[in-house]
CSV table of C-alpha atoms and ligand atoms in Angstrom, one decimal:
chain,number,residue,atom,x,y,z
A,229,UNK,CA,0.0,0.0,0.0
A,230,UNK,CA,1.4,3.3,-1.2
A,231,UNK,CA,0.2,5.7,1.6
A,232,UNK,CA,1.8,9.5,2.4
A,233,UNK,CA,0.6,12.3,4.2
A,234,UNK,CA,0.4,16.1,2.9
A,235,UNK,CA,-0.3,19.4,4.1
A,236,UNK,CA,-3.4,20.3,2.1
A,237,UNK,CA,-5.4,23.9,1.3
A,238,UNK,CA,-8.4,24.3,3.3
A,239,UNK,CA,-10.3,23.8,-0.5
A,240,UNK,CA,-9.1,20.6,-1.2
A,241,UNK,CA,-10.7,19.0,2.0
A,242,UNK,CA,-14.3,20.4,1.4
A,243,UNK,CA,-15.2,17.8,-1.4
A,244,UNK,CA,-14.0,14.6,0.9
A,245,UNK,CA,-16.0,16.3,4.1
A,246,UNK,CA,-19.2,16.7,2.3
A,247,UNK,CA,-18.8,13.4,1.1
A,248,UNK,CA,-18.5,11.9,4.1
A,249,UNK,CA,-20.0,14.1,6.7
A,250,UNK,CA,-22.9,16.1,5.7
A,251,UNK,CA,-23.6,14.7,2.1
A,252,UNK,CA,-27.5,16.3,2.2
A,253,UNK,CA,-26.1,19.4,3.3
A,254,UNK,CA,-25.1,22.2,0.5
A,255,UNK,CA,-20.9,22.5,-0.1
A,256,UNK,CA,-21.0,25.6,1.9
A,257,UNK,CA,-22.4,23.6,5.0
A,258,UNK,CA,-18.6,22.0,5.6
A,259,UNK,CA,-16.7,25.3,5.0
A,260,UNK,CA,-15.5,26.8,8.2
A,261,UNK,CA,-15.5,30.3,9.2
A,262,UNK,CA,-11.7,29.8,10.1
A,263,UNK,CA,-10.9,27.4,7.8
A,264,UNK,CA,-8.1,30.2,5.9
A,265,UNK,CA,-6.4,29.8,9.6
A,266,UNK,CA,-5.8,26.1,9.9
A,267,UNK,CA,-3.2,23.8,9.2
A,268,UNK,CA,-5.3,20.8,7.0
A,269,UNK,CA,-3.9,17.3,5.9
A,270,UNK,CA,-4.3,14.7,3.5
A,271,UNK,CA,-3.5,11.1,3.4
A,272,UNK,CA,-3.3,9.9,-0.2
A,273,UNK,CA,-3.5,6.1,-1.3
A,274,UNK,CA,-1.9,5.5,-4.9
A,275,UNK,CA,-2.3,9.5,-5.4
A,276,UNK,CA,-5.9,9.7,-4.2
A,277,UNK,CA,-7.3,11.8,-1.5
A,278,UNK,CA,-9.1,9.0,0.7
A,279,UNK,CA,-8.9,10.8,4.2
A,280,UNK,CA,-8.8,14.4,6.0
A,281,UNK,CA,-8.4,16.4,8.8
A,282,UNK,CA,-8.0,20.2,9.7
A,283,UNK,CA,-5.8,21.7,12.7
A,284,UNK,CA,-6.6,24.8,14.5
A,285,UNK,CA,-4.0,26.2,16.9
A,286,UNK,CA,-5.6,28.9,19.3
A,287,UNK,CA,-3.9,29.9,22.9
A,288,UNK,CA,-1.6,27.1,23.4
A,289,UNK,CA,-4.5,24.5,22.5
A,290,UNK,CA,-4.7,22.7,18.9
A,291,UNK,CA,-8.3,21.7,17.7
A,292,UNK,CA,-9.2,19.3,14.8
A,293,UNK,CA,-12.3,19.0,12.8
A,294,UNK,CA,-13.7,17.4,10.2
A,295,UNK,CA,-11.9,14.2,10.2
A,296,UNK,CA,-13.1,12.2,7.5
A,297,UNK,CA,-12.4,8.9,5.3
A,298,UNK,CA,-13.8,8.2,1.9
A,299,UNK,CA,-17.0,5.9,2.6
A,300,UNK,CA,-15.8,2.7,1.0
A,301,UNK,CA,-12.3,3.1,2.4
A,302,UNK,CA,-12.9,3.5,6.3
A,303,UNK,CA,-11.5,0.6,8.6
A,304,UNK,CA,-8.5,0.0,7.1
A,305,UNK,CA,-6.0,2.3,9.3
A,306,UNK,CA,-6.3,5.5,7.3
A,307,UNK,CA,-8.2,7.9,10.1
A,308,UNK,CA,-5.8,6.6,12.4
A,309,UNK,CA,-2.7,7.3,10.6
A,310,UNK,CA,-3.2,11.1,9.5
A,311,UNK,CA,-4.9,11.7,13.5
A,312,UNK,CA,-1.4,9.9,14.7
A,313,UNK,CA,0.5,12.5,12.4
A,314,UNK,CA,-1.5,15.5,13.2
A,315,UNK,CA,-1.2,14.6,16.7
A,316,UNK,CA,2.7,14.9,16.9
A,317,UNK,CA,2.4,17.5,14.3
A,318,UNK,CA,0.5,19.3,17.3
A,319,UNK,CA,3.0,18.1,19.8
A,320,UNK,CA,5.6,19.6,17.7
A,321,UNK,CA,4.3,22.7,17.7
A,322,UNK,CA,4.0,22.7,21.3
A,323,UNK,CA,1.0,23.0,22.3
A,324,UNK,CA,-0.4,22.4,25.5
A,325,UNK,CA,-3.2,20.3,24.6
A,326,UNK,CA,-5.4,18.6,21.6
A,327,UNK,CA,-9.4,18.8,21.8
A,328,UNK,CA,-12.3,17.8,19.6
A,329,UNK,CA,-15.6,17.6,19.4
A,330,UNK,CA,-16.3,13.9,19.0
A,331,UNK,CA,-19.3,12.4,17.6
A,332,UNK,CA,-20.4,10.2,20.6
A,333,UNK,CA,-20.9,7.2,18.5
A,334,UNK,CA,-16.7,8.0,17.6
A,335,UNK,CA,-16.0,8.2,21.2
A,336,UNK,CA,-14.3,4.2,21.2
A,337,UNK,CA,-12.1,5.8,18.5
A,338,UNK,CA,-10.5,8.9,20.1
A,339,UNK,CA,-9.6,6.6,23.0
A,340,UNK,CA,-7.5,4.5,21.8
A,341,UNK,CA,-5.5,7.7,20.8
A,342,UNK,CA,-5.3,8.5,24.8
A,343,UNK,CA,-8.0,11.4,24.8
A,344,UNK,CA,-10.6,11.5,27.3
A,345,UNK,CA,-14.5,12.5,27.6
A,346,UNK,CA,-15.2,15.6,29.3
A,347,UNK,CA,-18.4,16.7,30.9
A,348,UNK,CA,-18.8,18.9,28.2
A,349,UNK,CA,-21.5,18.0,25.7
A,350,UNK,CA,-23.6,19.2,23.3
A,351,UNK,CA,-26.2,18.8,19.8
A,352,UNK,CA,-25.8,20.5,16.5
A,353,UNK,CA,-27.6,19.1,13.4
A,354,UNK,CA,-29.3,16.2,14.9
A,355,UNK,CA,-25.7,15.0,16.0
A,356,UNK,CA,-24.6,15.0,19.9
A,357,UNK,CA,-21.3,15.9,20.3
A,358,UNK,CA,-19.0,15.2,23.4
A,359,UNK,CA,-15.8,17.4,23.4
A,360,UNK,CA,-12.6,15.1,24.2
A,361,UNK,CA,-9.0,16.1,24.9
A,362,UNK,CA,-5.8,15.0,25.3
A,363,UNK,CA,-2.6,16.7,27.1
A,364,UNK,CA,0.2,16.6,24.6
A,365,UNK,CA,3.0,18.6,26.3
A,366,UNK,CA,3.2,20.1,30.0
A,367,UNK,CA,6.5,22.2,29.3
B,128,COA,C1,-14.1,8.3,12.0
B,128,COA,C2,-13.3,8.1,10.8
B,128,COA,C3,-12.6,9.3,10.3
B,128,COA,C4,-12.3,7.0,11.0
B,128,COA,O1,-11.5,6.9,9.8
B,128,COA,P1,-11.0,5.5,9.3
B,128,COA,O2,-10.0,5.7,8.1
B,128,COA,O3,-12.1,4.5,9.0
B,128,COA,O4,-10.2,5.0,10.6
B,128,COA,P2,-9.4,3.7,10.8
B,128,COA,O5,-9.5,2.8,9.7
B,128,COA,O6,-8.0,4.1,11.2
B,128,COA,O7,-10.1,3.2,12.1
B,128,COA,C5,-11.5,2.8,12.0
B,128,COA,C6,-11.7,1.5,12.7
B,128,COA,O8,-11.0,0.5,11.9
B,128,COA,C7,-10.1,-0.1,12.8
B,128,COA,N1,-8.9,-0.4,12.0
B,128,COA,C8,-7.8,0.3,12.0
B,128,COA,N2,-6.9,-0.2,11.2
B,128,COA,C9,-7.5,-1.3,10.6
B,128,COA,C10,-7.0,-2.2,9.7
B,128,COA,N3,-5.8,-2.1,9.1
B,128,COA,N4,-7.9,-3.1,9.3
B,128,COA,C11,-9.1,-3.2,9.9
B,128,COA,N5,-9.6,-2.3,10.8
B,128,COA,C12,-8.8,-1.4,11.1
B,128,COA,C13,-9.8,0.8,13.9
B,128,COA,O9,-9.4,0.1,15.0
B,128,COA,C14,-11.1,1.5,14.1
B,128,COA,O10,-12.0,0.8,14.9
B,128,COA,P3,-13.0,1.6,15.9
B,128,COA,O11,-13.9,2.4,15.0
B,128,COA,O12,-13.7,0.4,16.5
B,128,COA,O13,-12.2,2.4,16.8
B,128,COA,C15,-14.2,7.6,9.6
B,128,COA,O14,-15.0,6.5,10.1
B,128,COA,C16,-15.2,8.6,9.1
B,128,COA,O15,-14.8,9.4,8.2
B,128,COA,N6,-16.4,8.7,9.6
B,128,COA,C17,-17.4,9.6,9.1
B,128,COA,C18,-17.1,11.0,9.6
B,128,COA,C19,-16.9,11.1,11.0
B,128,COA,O16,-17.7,10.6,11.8
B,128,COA,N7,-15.8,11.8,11.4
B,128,COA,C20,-15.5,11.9,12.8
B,128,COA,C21,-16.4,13.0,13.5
B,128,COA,S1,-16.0,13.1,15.2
């Protein structure tokens, strides 16, 4: 398997999030306010996009979003690889800690990456959310 991973503009990951994520919703529904802020990455099998993720780095703390594998290419170590690279990426940079806001049916997932639940929790879009974090680097 010919896998890398590649810094991407915030354009190239908004075909692969609608995709996957919000494929009822129009294009603009997966662009993000700050998206011309973040740091967004790509893993590419045999030159294809199959899997993305975007980085926001804000007072010390480093959020992703919008984590996403093509459909008919999830479960076979792709998600895991980019989130393990964009999570030394974030370490790299620093940062005190790295935060999402998980799905709760992706809560299993984010675990086995060492981040925990909070007691903060909330629904957007018919979706419960619960946000889960991880300290990466205590100076
Ligand atoms: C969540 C998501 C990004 C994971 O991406 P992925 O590429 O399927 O991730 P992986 O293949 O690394 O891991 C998926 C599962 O396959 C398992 N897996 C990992 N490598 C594997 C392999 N080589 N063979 C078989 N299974 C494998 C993982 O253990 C994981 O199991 P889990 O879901 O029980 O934790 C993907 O399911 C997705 O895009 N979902 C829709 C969008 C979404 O929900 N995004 C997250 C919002 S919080």
């Amino acid at each position: 398997m010919k896998t890398k991973i590649t810094q991407l503009s915030a354009s190239e990951t908004w075909i692969l999030r609608h995709n996957v994520m919000w494929p009822t919703k129009p294009l603009d529904y997966v662009k993000l306010p700050k998206d011309l802020e973040g740091t967004h990455f790509g893993l590419w099998k045999d030159e294809i996009l199959v899997s993305v993720v975007s980085l926001f780095i804000e007072d010390g703390s480093a959020q992703f979003r919008k984590l996403a594998t093509e459909t008919d290419k999830q479960g076979n170590g792709y998600g895991t690889a980019l989130l393990s690279y964009v999570m030394q990426y974030a370490s790299d940079q620093k940062v005190s800690k790295i935060w999402c806001n998980a799905r709760t049916d992706k809560t299993s997932f984010y675990k086995k990456f060492g981040m925990i639940e909070t007691d903060r929790r909330f629904t957007k879009g018919n979706q419960d959310y619960v946000i889960m974090e991880k300290v990466i680097w205590k100076g």
